[in-house]
mmCIF file of C-alpha atoms and ligand atoms in Angstrom:
data_model
loop_
_atom_site.group_PDB
_atom_site.id
_atom_site.type_symbol
_atom_site.label_atom_id
_atom_site.label_comp_id
_atom_site.label_asym_id
_atom_site.label_seq_id
_atom_site.Cartn_x
_atom_site.Cartn_y
_atom_site.Cartn_z
ATOM 1 C CA UNK L 4 97.489 112.692 150.539
ATOM 2 C CA UNK L 5 96.020 115.985 148.238
ATOM 3 C CA UNK L 6 97.314 119.061 148.009
ATOM 4 C CA UNK L 7 94.863 121.659 149.759
ATOM 5 C CA UNK L 8 94.091 123.189 146.432
ATOM 6 C CA UNK L 9 93.548 120.424 145.263
ATOM 7 C CA UNK L 10 90.740 119.039 147.931
ATOM 8 C CA UNK L 11 89.356 122.468 147.525
ATOM 9 C CA UNK L 12 89.069 121.762 143.567
ATOM 10 C CA UNK L 13 87.435 118.454 144.069
ATOM 11 C CA UNK L 14 85.174 120.142 147.011
ATOM 12 C CA UNK L 15 83.981 122.920 144.677
ATOM 13 C CA UNK L 16 83.041 120.298 141.768
ATOM 14 C CA UNK L 17 81.163 118.087 144.096
ATOM 15 C CA UNK L 18 79.345 120.929 145.476
ATOM 16 C CA UNK L 19 78.351 122.066 141.873
ATOM 17 C CA UNK L 20 77.025 118.643 141.066
ATOM 18 C CA UNK L 21 75.145 118.725 144.122
ATOM 19 C CA UNK L 22 73.711 122.056 143.447
ATOM 20 C CA UNK L 23 72.218 120.874 140.168
ATOM 21 C CA UNK L 24 70.904 117.500 141.267
ATOM 22 C CA UNK L 25 69.460 118.309 144.467
ATOM 23 C CA UNK L 26 69.494 116.307 147.412
ATOM 24 C CA UNK L 27 69.871 112.508 148.441
ATOM 25 C CA UNK L 28 71.394 109.717 146.401
ATOM 26 C CA UNK L 29 71.488 110.620 142.377
ATOM 27 C CA UNK L 30 71.697 107.701 139.783
ATOM 28 C CA UNK L 31 73.937 108.308 136.432
ATOM 29 C CA UNK L 32 70.658 107.595 134.381
ATOM 30 C CA UNK L 33 67.608 106.463 135.654
ATOM 31 C CA UNK L 34 64.721 105.541 132.993
ATOM 32 C CA UNK L 35 60.882 107.092 133.463
ATOM 33 C CA UNK L 36 57.927 105.428 132.828
ATOM 34 C CA UNK L 37 55.336 108.059 133.121
ATOM 35 C CA UNK L 38 53.596 107.511 129.694
ATOM 36 C CA UNK L 39 51.115 104.452 128.284
ATOM 37 C CA UNK L 40 53.899 101.776 129.209
ATOM 38 C CA UNK L 41 51.542 100.036 131.654
ATOM 39 C CA UNK L 42 48.164 100.256 129.192
ATOM 40 C CA UNK L 43 50.242 98.993 125.922
ATOM 41 C CA UNK L 44 52.041 96.028 128.540
ATOM 42 C CA UNK L 45 48.680 95.193 129.993
ATOM 43 C CA UNK L 46 47.522 94.316 125.816
ATOM 44 C CA UNK L 47 50.139 92.257 125.313
ATOM 45 C CA UNK L 48 49.451 90.083 128.361
ATOM 46 C CA UNK L 49 45.614 90.406 128.001
ATOM 47 C CA UNK L 50 46.233 89.441 124.349
ATOM 48 C CA UNK L 51 49.295 86.798 124.911
ATOM 49 C CA UNK L 52 50.821 88.446 122.118
ATOM 50 C CA UNK L 53 54.240 88.755 124.182
ATOM 51 C CA UNK L 54 56.779 87.333 122.038
ATOM 52 C CA UNK L 55 57.958 87.519 118.348
ATOM 53 C CA UNK L 56 54.697 88.311 117.155
ATOM 54 C CA UNK L 57 52.635 91.274 117.347
ATOM 55 C CA UNK L 58 51.537 94.882 116.651
ATOM 56 C CA UNK L 59 53.727 96.672 118.547
ATOM 57 C CA UNK L 60 56.853 95.873 116.676
ATOM 58 C CA UNK L 61 55.814 96.970 113.601
ATOM 59 C CA UNK L 62 54.610 99.931 115.338
ATOM 60 C CA UNK L 63 58.056 100.764 117.494
ATOM 61 C CA UNK L 64 59.693 100.265 114.076
ATOM 62 C CA UNK L 65 57.594 102.778 112.002
ATOM 63 C CA UNK L 66 57.741 105.315 114.946
ATOM 64 C CA UNK L 67 61.834 104.806 114.625
ATOM 65 C CA UNK L 68 61.639 105.164 110.770
ATOM 66 C CA UNK L 69 59.326 108.426 111.037
ATOM 67 C CA UNK L 70 61.123 110.317 114.153
ATOM 68 C CA UNK L 71 64.516 109.330 112.749
ATOM 69 C CA UNK L 72 63.779 109.992 109.125
ATOM 70 C CA UNK L 73 65.396 106.664 107.979
ATOM 71 C CA UNK L 74 63.485 104.673 105.407
ATOM 72 C CA UNK L 75 63.713 101.576 107.329
ATOM 73 C CA UNK L 76 64.242 100.525 110.942
ATOM 74 C CA UNK L 77 64.197 97.046 112.205
ATOM 75 C CA UNK L 78 64.194 96.340 116.100
ATOM 76 C CA UNK L 79 66.365 93.448 117.944
ATOM 77 C CA UNK L 80 66.978 92.090 120.939
ATOM 78 C CA UNK L 81 69.832 94.935 121.699
ATOM 79 C CA UNK L 82 72.507 97.145 120.263
ATOM 80 C CA UNK L 83 75.212 94.952 119.895
ATOM 81 C CA UNK L 84 73.170 92.679 117.974
ATOM 82 C CA UNK L 85 72.117 95.492 115.831
ATOM 83 C CA UNK L 86 75.521 96.234 115.107
ATOM 84 C CA UNK L 87 76.533 92.772 114.374
ATOM 85 C CA UNK L 88 74.266 92.271 111.584
ATOM 86 C CA UNK L 89 74.459 95.914 110.243
ATOM 87 C CA UNK L 90 78.036 95.220 109.936
ATOM 88 C CA UNK L 91 77.600 91.911 108.395
ATOM 89 C CA UNK L 92 75.047 93.425 105.826
ATOM 90 C CA UNK L 93 77.591 95.979 105.154
ATOM 91 C CA UNK L 94 79.962 92.976 103.718
ATOM 92 C CA UNK L 95 82.377 92.905 106.769
ATOM 93 C CA UNK L 96 84.078 89.299 106.499
ATOM 94 C CA UNK L 97 85.887 87.114 108.969
ATOM 95 C CA UNK L 98 89.995 88.164 108.658
ATOM 96 C CA UNK L 99 89.093 91.680 107.640
ATOM 97 C CA UNK L 100 89.439 94.999 109.631
ATOM 98 C CA UNK L 101 87.079 97.718 110.809
ATOM 99 C CA UNK L 102 87.893 101.153 112.180
ATOM 100 C CA UNK L 103 86.311 102.130 114.898
ATOM 101 C CA UNK L 104 87.227 104.637 117.841
ATOM 102 C CA UNK L 105 89.155 103.212 121.191
ATOM 103 C CA UNK L 106 87.166 105.252 123.015
ATOM 104 C CA UNK L 107 83.664 103.871 123.234
ATOM 105 C CA UNK L 108 81.514 100.925 125.035
ATOM 106 C CA UNK L 109 83.120 97.563 124.377
ATOM 107 C CA UNK L 110 80.237 96.416 122.311
ATOM 108 C CA UNK L 111 81.463 98.523 119.670
ATOM 109 C CA UNK L 112 84.674 96.253 119.171
ATOM 110 C CA UNK L 113 82.752 93.231 119.870
ATOM 111 C CA UNK L 114 80.228 93.408 117.296
ATOM 112 C CA UNK L 115 83.154 93.484 115.184
ATOM 113 C CA UNK L 116 85.013 90.365 116.737
ATOM 114 C CA UNK L 117 81.723 88.123 116.697
ATOM 115 C CA UNK L 118 82.151 88.304 112.716
ATOM 116 C CA UNK L 119 85.413 87.246 113.007
ATOM 117 C CA UNK L 120 86.785 90.445 112.005
ATOM 118 C CA UNK L 121 89.344 92.531 113.612
ATOM 119 C CA UNK L 122 89.137 96.113 115.470
ATOM 120 C CA UNK L 123 91.324 98.634 113.958
ATOM 121 C CA UNK L 124 91.631 101.407 116.642
ATOM 122 C CA UNK L 125 91.360 105.337 115.900
ATOM 123 C CA UNK L 126 92.346 108.082 117.467
ATOM 124 C CA UNK L 127 89.675 110.988 118.946
ATOM 125 C CA UNK L 128 88.897 114.769 119.293
ATOM 126 C CA UNK L 129 87.739 117.136 121.791
ATOM 127 C CA UNK L 130 85.701 119.311 119.971
ATOM 128 C CA UNK L 131 83.238 116.302 119.110
ATOM 129 C CA UNK L 132 84.298 113.552 121.591
ATOM 130 C CA UNK L 133 84.340 111.253 118.630
ATOM 131 C CA UNK L 134 86.754 110.593 116.126
ATOM 132 C CA UNK L 135 89.912 113.033 114.861
ATOM 133 C CA UNK L 136 88.797 113.321 111.228
ATOM 134 C CA UNK L 137 92.090 115.245 110.511
ATOM 135 C CA UNK L 138 94.768 112.611 111.783
ATOM 136 C CA UNK L 139 92.371 109.799 110.457
ATOM 137 C CA UNK L 140 92.905 110.948 106.954
ATOM 138 C CA UNK L 141 96.586 111.480 107.336
ATOM 139 C CA UNK L 142 96.919 108.095 108.974
ATOM 140 C CA UNK L 143 94.998 105.878 106.312
ATOM 141 C CA UNK L 144 96.902 108.071 103.367
ATOM 142 C CA UNK L 145 100.402 107.083 104.850
ATOM 143 C CA UNK L 146 99.624 103.450 106.331
ATOM 144 C CA UNK L 147 96.980 101.923 103.645
ATOM 145 C CA UNK L 148 96.720 101.398 99.834
ATOM 146 C CA UNK L 149 94.041 100.516 97.482
ATOM 147 C CA UNK L 150 94.038 97.256 95.958
ATOM 148 C CA UNK L 151 91.174 96.030 93.308
ATOM 149 C CA UNK L 152 89.044 98.971 94.520
ATOM 150 C CA UNK L 153 89.590 98.007 98.353
ATOM 151 C CA UNK L 154 91.601 99.605 101.447
ATOM 152 C CA UNK L 155 94.351 97.677 102.208
ATOM 153 C CA UNK L 156 96.595 97.575 105.538
ATOM 154 C CA UNK L 157 100.050 98.031 104.326
ATOM 155 C CA UNK L 158 101.247 96.374 107.659
ATOM 156 C CA UNK L 159 98.964 93.562 108.170
ATOM 157 C CA UNK L 160 98.197 93.142 104.377
ATOM 158 C CA UNK L 161 94.289 92.836 105.613
ATOM 159 C CA UNK L 162 91.460 94.458 104.031
ATOM 160 C CA UNK L 163 89.850 97.199 105.566
ATOM 161 C CA UNK L 164 86.185 97.091 105.038
ATOM 162 C CA UNK L 165 84.332 99.406 107.113
ATOM 163 C CA UNK L 166 84.641 102.901 109.440
ATOM 164 C CA UNK L 167 82.325 102.728 112.291
ATOM 165 C CA UNK L 168 82.175 106.006 114.300
ATOM 166 C CA UNK L 169 80.280 106.073 117.766
ATOM 167 C CA UNK L 170 78.287 109.505 118.663
ATOM 168 C CA UNK L 171 79.781 109.746 122.105
ATOM 169 C CA UNK L 172 77.518 110.350 125.008
ATOM 170 C CA UNK L 173 75.235 111.441 122.309
ATOM 171 C CA UNK L 174 77.262 114.220 120.399
ATOM 172 C CA UNK L 175 77.180 113.769 116.744
ATOM 173 C CA UNK L 176 80.796 112.909 115.077
ATOM 174 C CA UNK L 177 81.638 114.860 112.512
ATOM 175 C CA UNK L 178 79.803 113.173 109.936
ATOM 176 C CA UNK L 179 80.623 115.318 106.937
ATOM 177 C CA UNK L 180 83.892 114.497 107.088
ATOM 178 C CA UNK L 181 83.776 110.816 108.353
ATOM 179 C CA UNK L 182 81.472 110.469 105.048
ATOM 180 C CA UNK L 183 84.274 111.905 102.993
ATOM 181 C CA UNK L 184 86.839 109.844 104.138
ATOM 182 C CA UNK L 185 84.830 106.524 103.477
ATOM 183 C CA UNK L 186 84.245 107.722 100.104
ATOM 184 C CA UNK L 187 87.950 108.637 99.452
ATOM 185 C CA UNK L 188 89.620 105.337 101.066
ATOM 186 C CA UNK L 189 86.587 102.916 99.963
ATOM 187 C CA UNK L 190 85.550 101.731 103.145
ATOM 188 C CA UNK L 191 81.579 101.453 104.161
ATOM 189 C CA UNK L 192 80.254 104.165 106.851
ATOM 190 C CA UNK L 193 77.998 101.774 109.693
ATOM 191 C CA UNK L 194 77.185 104.431 112.514
ATOM 192 C CA UNK L 195 77.047 103.040 116.132
ATOM 193 C CA UNK L 196 74.441 105.438 117.255
ATOM 194 C CA UNK L 197 73.242 103.795 120.165
ATOM 195 C CA UNK L 198 73.694 106.849 122.236
ATOM 196 C CA UNK L 199 72.627 109.421 119.987
ATOM 197 C CA UNK L 200 68.700 108.949 119.344
ATOM 198 C CA UNK L 201 67.452 112.269 119.533
ATOM 199 C CA UNK L 202 70.662 113.706 118.060
ATOM 200 C CA UNK L 203 71.395 115.584 114.469
ATOM 201 C CA UNK L 204 74.429 117.005 112.497
ATOM 202 C CA UNK L 205 72.967 119.452 110.661
ATOM 203 C CA UNK L 206 69.367 118.616 110.906
ATOM 204 C CA UNK L 207 69.828 115.143 109.835
ATOM 205 C CA UNK L 208 69.289 112.702 112.683
ATOM 206 C CA UNK L 209 72.258 110.214 113.557
ATOM 207 C CA UNK L 210 72.897 107.039 112.452
ATOM 208 C CA UNK L 211 70.966 107.625 109.187
ATOM 209 C CA UNK L 212 74.462 108.914 107.132
ATOM 210 C CA UNK L 213 76.055 105.783 106.827
ATOM 211 C CA UNK L 214 74.864 102.595 104.607
ATOM 212 C CA UNK L 215 73.280 101.437 108.151
ATOM 213 C CA UNK L 216 73.117 103.010 111.710
ATOM 214 C CA UNK L 217 72.335 101.212 114.852
ATOM 215 C CA UNK L 218 70.651 102.279 118.363
ATOM 216 C CA UNK L 219 70.458 100.881 122.096
ATOM 217 C CA UNK L 220 67.441 100.794 124.366
ATOM 218 C CA UNK L 221 69.096 99.613 126.939
ATOM 219 C CA UNK L 222 68.001 100.872 130.415
ATOM 220 C CA UNK L 223 70.512 103.452 130.724
ATOM 221 C CA UNK L 224 69.404 104.889 127.494
ATOM 222 C CA UNK L 225 67.977 107.934 126.385
ATOM 223 C CA UNK L 226 64.867 105.543 126.084
ATOM 224 C CA UNK L 227 64.700 101.873 126.743
ATOM 225 C CA UNK L 228 62.937 98.709 126.012
ATOM 226 C CA UNK L 229 64.342 96.896 128.982
ATOM 227 C CA UNK L 230 66.822 95.091 126.620
ATOM 228 C CA UNK L 231 66.590 96.415 122.667
ATOM 229 C CA UNK L 232 67.968 97.936 119.579
ATOM 230 C CA UNK L 233 67.641 98.885 116.135
ATOM 231 C CA UNK L 234 68.782 98.973 112.752
ATOM 232 C CA UNK L 235 68.647 101.966 110.561
ATOM 233 C CA UNK L 236 68.982 102.372 106.835
ATOM 234 C CA UNK L 237 67.647 104.144 103.809
ATOM 235 C CA UNK L 238 68.101 100.803 101.308
ATOM 236 C CA UNK L 239 65.034 98.661 100.954
ATOM 237 C CA UNK L 240 67.054 95.325 100.111
ATOM 238 C CA UNK L 241 69.315 95.607 103.560
ATOM 239 C CA UNK L 242 66.526 96.388 104.994
ATOM 240 C CA UNK L 243 64.699 93.385 104.122
ATOM 241 C CA UNK L 244 67.826 91.394 104.563
ATOM 242 C CA UNK L 245 68.021 92.809 108.032
ATOM 243 C CA UNK L 246 64.643 91.501 109.051
ATOM 244 C CA UNK L 247 65.217 88.208 107.451
ATOM 245 C CA UNK L 248 68.539 87.355 109.074
ATOM 246 C CA UNK L 249 67.420 88.135 112.486
ATOM 247 C CA UNK L 250 64.476 86.358 112.518
ATOM 248 C CA UNK L 251 66.138 82.869 111.962
ATOM 249 C CA UNK L 252 66.160 83.347 107.992
ATOM 250 C CA UNK L 253 62.644 81.617 107.628
ATOM 251 C CA UNK L 254 60.620 81.684 104.533
ATOM 252 C CA UNK L 255 57.478 83.059 105.135
ATOM 253 C CA UNK L 256 54.924 79.967 104.914
ATOM 254 C CA UNK L 257 51.605 78.979 106.714
ATOM 255 C CA UNK L 258 53.165 76.342 108.083
ATOM 256 C CA UNK L 259 56.320 74.963 106.640
ATOM 257 C CA UNK L 260 59.800 75.441 108.944
ATOM 258 C CA UNK L 261 62.375 76.360 105.745
ATOM 259 C CA UNK L 262 65.208 78.834 106.192
ATOM 260 C CA UNK L 263 67.676 79.705 103.227
ATOM 261 C CA UNK L 264 70.808 80.227 105.329
ATOM 262 C CA UNK L 265 72.092 80.614 108.773
ATOM 263 C CA UNK L 266 69.733 83.232 110.122
ATOM 264 C CA UNK L 267 69.846 84.756 113.945
ATOM 265 C CA UNK L 268 67.249 84.938 116.473
ATOM 266 C CA UNK L 269 67.359 88.472 117.225
ATOM 267 C CA UNK L 270 64.244 90.184 117.209
ATOM 268 C CA UNK L 271 62.738 92.318 119.509
ATOM 269 C CA UNK L 272 59.626 90.537 121.398
ATOM 270 C CA UNK L 273 56.168 92.299 121.414
ATOM 271 C CA UNK L 274 56.253 92.923 124.919
ATOM 272 C CA UNK L 275 59.663 94.587 124.843
ATOM 273 C CA UNK L 276 58.281 97.035 121.413
ATOM 274 C CA UNK L 277 55.077 98.087 123.707
ATOM 275 C CA UNK L 278 57.375 99.554 126.158
ATOM 276 C CA UNK L 279 58.944 101.165 123.292
ATOM 277 C CA UNK L 280 55.914 102.593 121.708
ATOM 278 C CA UNK L 281 55.090 104.457 124.816
ATOM 279 C CA UNK L 282 58.572 105.824 125.404
ATOM 280 C CA UNK L 283 58.587 106.899 121.980
ATOM 281 C CA UNK L 284 55.805 108.878 122.708
ATOM 282 C CA UNK L 285 57.894 110.775 125.449
ATOM 283 C CA UNK L 286 60.833 111.673 123.308
ATOM 284 C CA UNK L 287 60.708 114.849 122.709
ATOM 285 C CA UNK L 288 60.094 115.759 126.470
ATOM 286 C CA UNK L 289 62.975 113.575 127.489
ATOM 287 C CA UNK L 290 65.277 115.218 125.339
ATOM 288 C CA UNK L 291 64.322 118.882 126.164
ATOM 289 C CA UNK L 292 64.731 118.569 129.724
ATOM 290 C CA UNK L 293 67.962 116.673 129.033
ATOM 291 C CA UNK L 294 68.818 119.788 127.461
ATOM 292 C CA UNK L 295 67.774 121.982 130.248
ATOM 293 C CA UNK L 296 69.732 120.012 132.636
ATOM 294 C CA UNK L 297 73.231 120.498 130.477
ATOM 295 C CA UNK L 298 72.254 124.950 131.105
ATOM 296 C CA UNK L 299 71.721 124.258 134.779
ATOM 297 C CA UNK L 300 75.160 122.285 134.941
ATOM 298 C CA UNK L 301 76.533 124.990 132.176
ATOM 299 C CA UNK L 302 75.927 127.692 134.885
ATOM 300 C CA UNK L 303 77.284 125.890 137.822
ATOM 301 C CA UNK L 304 80.283 125.251 136.298
ATOM 302 C CA UNK L 305 80.862 128.592 134.814
ATOM 303 C CA UNK L 306 81.530 129.418 138.218
ATOM 304 C CA UNK L 307 84.643 126.799 138.949
ATOM 305 C CA UNK L 308 88.150 127.117 137.321
ATOM 306 C CA UNK L 309 89.883 123.883 136.053
ATOM 307 C CA UNK L 310 86.835 122.144 134.564
ATOM 308 C CA UNK L 311 84.567 122.417 132.035
ATOM 309 C CA UNK L 312 80.970 120.951 130.975
ATOM 310 C CA UNK L 313 80.960 119.546 127.703
ATOM 311 C CA UNK L 314 78.846 121.473 125.438
ATOM 312 C CA UNK L 315 77.313 119.990 121.938
ATOM 313 C CA UNK L 316 79.272 120.744 118.677
ATOM 314 C CA UNK L 317 78.354 123.554 116.477
ATOM 315 C CA UNK L 318 75.539 123.130 113.625
ATOM 316 C CA UNK L 319 74.630 119.711 115.747
ATOM 317 C CA UNK L 320 71.543 119.286 117.734
ATOM 318 C CA UNK L 321 72.458 116.688 120.700
ATOM 319 C CA UNK L 322 70.370 114.665 123.472
ATOM 320 C CA UNK L 323 73.118 114.875 125.784
ATOM 321 C CA UNK L 324 72.814 111.622 126.903
ATOM 322 C CA UNK L 325 75.274 111.645 129.391
ATOM 323 C CA UNK L 326 76.441 115.291 130.794
ATOM 324 C CA UNK L 327 80.156 115.235 130.438
ATOM 325 C CA UNK L 328 82.538 117.354 132.746
ATOM 326 C CA UNK L 329 86.229 117.323 131.150
ATOM 327 C CA UNK L 330 88.846 118.453 133.624
ATOM 328 C CA UNK L 331 91.448 120.858 132.322
ATOM 329 C CA UNK L 332 95.004 119.556 132.132
ATOM 330 C CA UNK L 333 96.161 120.915 135.363
ATOM 331 C CA UNK L 334 93.413 118.767 137.402
ATOM 332 C CA UNK L 335 93.747 115.430 135.118
ATOM 333 C CA UNK L 336 95.206 113.754 138.132
ATOM 334 C CA UNK L 337 92.331 114.988 140.347
ATOM 335 C CA UNK L 338 90.041 112.334 138.244
ATOM 336 C CA UNK L 339 89.460 109.730 140.788
ATOM 337 C CA UNK L 340 89.269 111.939 144.030
ATOM 338 C CA UNK L 341 86.025 113.419 142.030
ATOM 339 C CA UNK L 342 84.632 109.856 141.391
ATOM 340 C CA UNK L 343 85.795 108.609 144.714
ATOM 341 C CA UNK L 344 84.004 112.033 146.425
ATOM 342 C CA UNK L 345 80.900 112.168 144.294
ATOM 343 C CA UNK L 346 79.809 108.596 144.339
ATOM 344 C CA UNK L 347 80.700 108.638 148.699
ATOM 345 C CA UNK L 348 77.961 111.252 148.778
ATOM 346 C CA UNK L 349 75.764 109.292 146.685
ATOM 347 C CA UNK L 350 76.233 111.313 143.541
ATOM 348 C CA UNK L 351 76.827 108.419 141.004
ATOM 349 C CA UNK L 352 79.307 109.499 138.723
ATOM 350 C CA UNK L 353 81.384 107.374 136.174
ATOM 351 C CA UNK L 354 84.979 107.625 134.221
ATOM 352 C CA UNK L 355 84.702 107.220 130.543
ATOM 353 C CA UNK L 356 85.470 103.773 128.851
ATOM 354 C CA UNK L 357 89.119 102.704 129.379
ATOM 355 C CA UNK L 358 90.355 102.391 125.575
ATOM 356 C CA UNK L 359 89.754 99.449 123.596
ATOM 357 C CA UNK L 360 93.438 99.210 123.253
ATOM 358 C CA UNK L 361 93.802 98.677 126.794
ATOM 359 C CA UNK L 362 91.470 96.057 127.178
ATOM 360 C CA UNK L 363 92.820 92.580 127.116
ATOM 361 C CA UNK L 364 90.809 91.068 124.384
ATOM 362 C CA UNK L 365 92.118 93.982 122.091
ATOM 363 C CA UNK L 366 95.640 94.887 123.472
ATOM 364 C CA UNK L 367 97.012 93.167 120.199
ATOM 365 C CA UNK L 368 95.182 94.530 117.856
ATOM 366 C CA UNK L 369 95.610 97.217 115.248
ATOM 367 C CA UNK L 370 95.661 101.093 116.469
ATOM 368 C CA UNK L 371 96.950 104.367 115.453
ATOM 369 C CA UNK L 372 98.384 106.734 118.403
ATOM 370 C CA UNK L 373 95.735 107.567 120.651
ATOM 371 C CA UNK L 374 97.013 110.244 122.418
ATOM 372 C CA UNK L 375 93.758 112.735 122.136
ATOM 373 C CA UNK L 376 91.050 109.301 123.028
ATOM 374 C CA UNK L 377 93.823 108.833 126.075
ATOM 375 C CA UNK L 378 93.381 112.467 127.329
ATOM 376 C CA UNK L 379 89.893 112.140 126.849
ATOM 377 C CA UNK L 380 89.847 109.235 128.828
ATOM 378 C CA UNK L 381 91.926 110.874 131.793
ATOM 379 C CA UNK L 382 90.025 113.928 132.043
ATOM 380 C CA UNK L 383 86.485 112.949 131.650
ATOM 381 C CA UNK L 384 83.508 112.246 134.192
ATOM 382 C CA UNK L 385 79.875 111.431 133.447
ATOM 383 C CA UNK L 386 77.302 113.228 135.560
ATOM 384 C CA UNK L 387 73.922 112.314 136.721
ATOM 385 C CA UNK L 388 71.679 112.618 133.640
ATOM 386 C CA UNK L 389 67.971 111.757 133.995
ATOM 387 C CA UNK L 390 65.787 113.775 132.551
ATOM 388 C CA UNK L 391 63.796 114.161 136.047
ATOM 389 C CA UNK L 392 67.060 116.020 137.262
ATOM 390 C CA UNK L 393 66.117 119.282 134.731
ATOM 391 C CA UNK L 394 63.392 120.388 137.220
ATOM 392 C CA UNK L 395 65.979 121.061 139.746
ATOM 393 C CA UNK L 396 66.294 120.231 143.544
ATOM 394 C CA UNK L 397 63.476 117.547 144.208
HETATM 395 C C1 PLP I 426 74.793 100.938 124.596
HETATM 396 C C2 PLP I 426 75.634 100.868 123.807
HETATM 397 C C3 PLP I 426 75.835 99.996 122.922
HETATM 398 C C4 PLP I 426 74.630 98.345 122.588
HETATM 399 O O1 PLP I 426 74.714 97.921 123.659
HETATM 400 P P1 PLP I 426 73.237 97.003 124.190
HETATM 401 O O2 PLP I 426 73.405 96.916 125.633
HETATM 402 O O3 PLP I 426 73.606 95.998 123.462
HETATM 403 O O4 PLP I 426 71.989 97.313 123.405
HETATM 404 C C5 PLP I 426 76.584 99.810 121.178
HETATM 405 N N1 PLP I 426 77.293 100.562 121.642
HETATM 406 C C6 PLP I 426 77.705 101.649 122.178
HETATM 407 C C7 PLP I 426 78.322 102.689 122.081
HETATM 408 C C8 PLP I 426 76.857 101.792 123.631
HETATM 409 O O5 PLP I 426 77.059 102.648 124.104
#
């Protein structure tokens, strides 16, 4: 049985969400196709250029590069594949470790595993929802040593090759400190920016700070290509290798099939890129709507004590991909009641991901202490976040 005071809190929270989203069933994040999607798709079908060759792929890559400020963008089949290839290009070898937050979507850890490498889970903190840079620095100082210019885990004796921050629900991590940690401990920085297209840290787009960064265009992300992803980099040689590796490592030739290494069939089909081009045209509007939606949630939740809506970190401009309610410690046991009550009403809300260190494939992976990540996991609830909701009751 839930105490009446708690029941009242749950009712208040669900009421506040309802006030923002209006009546009827509401999804967590819906795509919208209100631009040139049909036009560009028709062009693909009419021309027969639906698959791996066609003008939309190059166009989409140019649009991504120009919007993010990355010198190069290479589009691929999905965000997980983008991260796998980015990590490979960053020099991650089988048997090495890669640092990444325990509080992330499973794709971040899986991409590491696909290379035969081992994810090493890192603590998160509340001001960014990303890696706790203070605790990480302290942890690396105590638990690693430099050997021939490489960071080595003192207890497993394995090389720790890379550091992969993830910009949680679209909010930029503390990139300045992360870059400094990467420099001091000889780690390659690769950003999982799957959730943060349209999010800027000190005016620079997320995913462009590391040697490489990756995006996702899955159906629930800020823009979608059905399924899709991209690798961002400023390094021309890496960009060329990314394209080569993701297009079966085929050497260009009029008819001969010659491949100079084991490549991957990871390129984005033209039909998906066509969607991407149309979606990119609408990106600025989607983001201002999502930022507007944050303000509407903020106004409602100011009236409720015991929970608050997460605001972008200072010096950052966030895309507010998924709006996030954080329960205060007193109410953390009420998370599942809020999830239950809202979903029962047709309002789709979701908890944050179970920590990677608690998933059966990763239970034995190395990890630092994760109190902060665990607290966030227990207190966070994602709220309906589609751009269309910024317009108020429909
Ligand atoms: C969406 C997402 C990805 C990539 O997902 P795909 O479905 O493979 O495009 C990777 N990391 C995070 C944190 C994500 O949210």
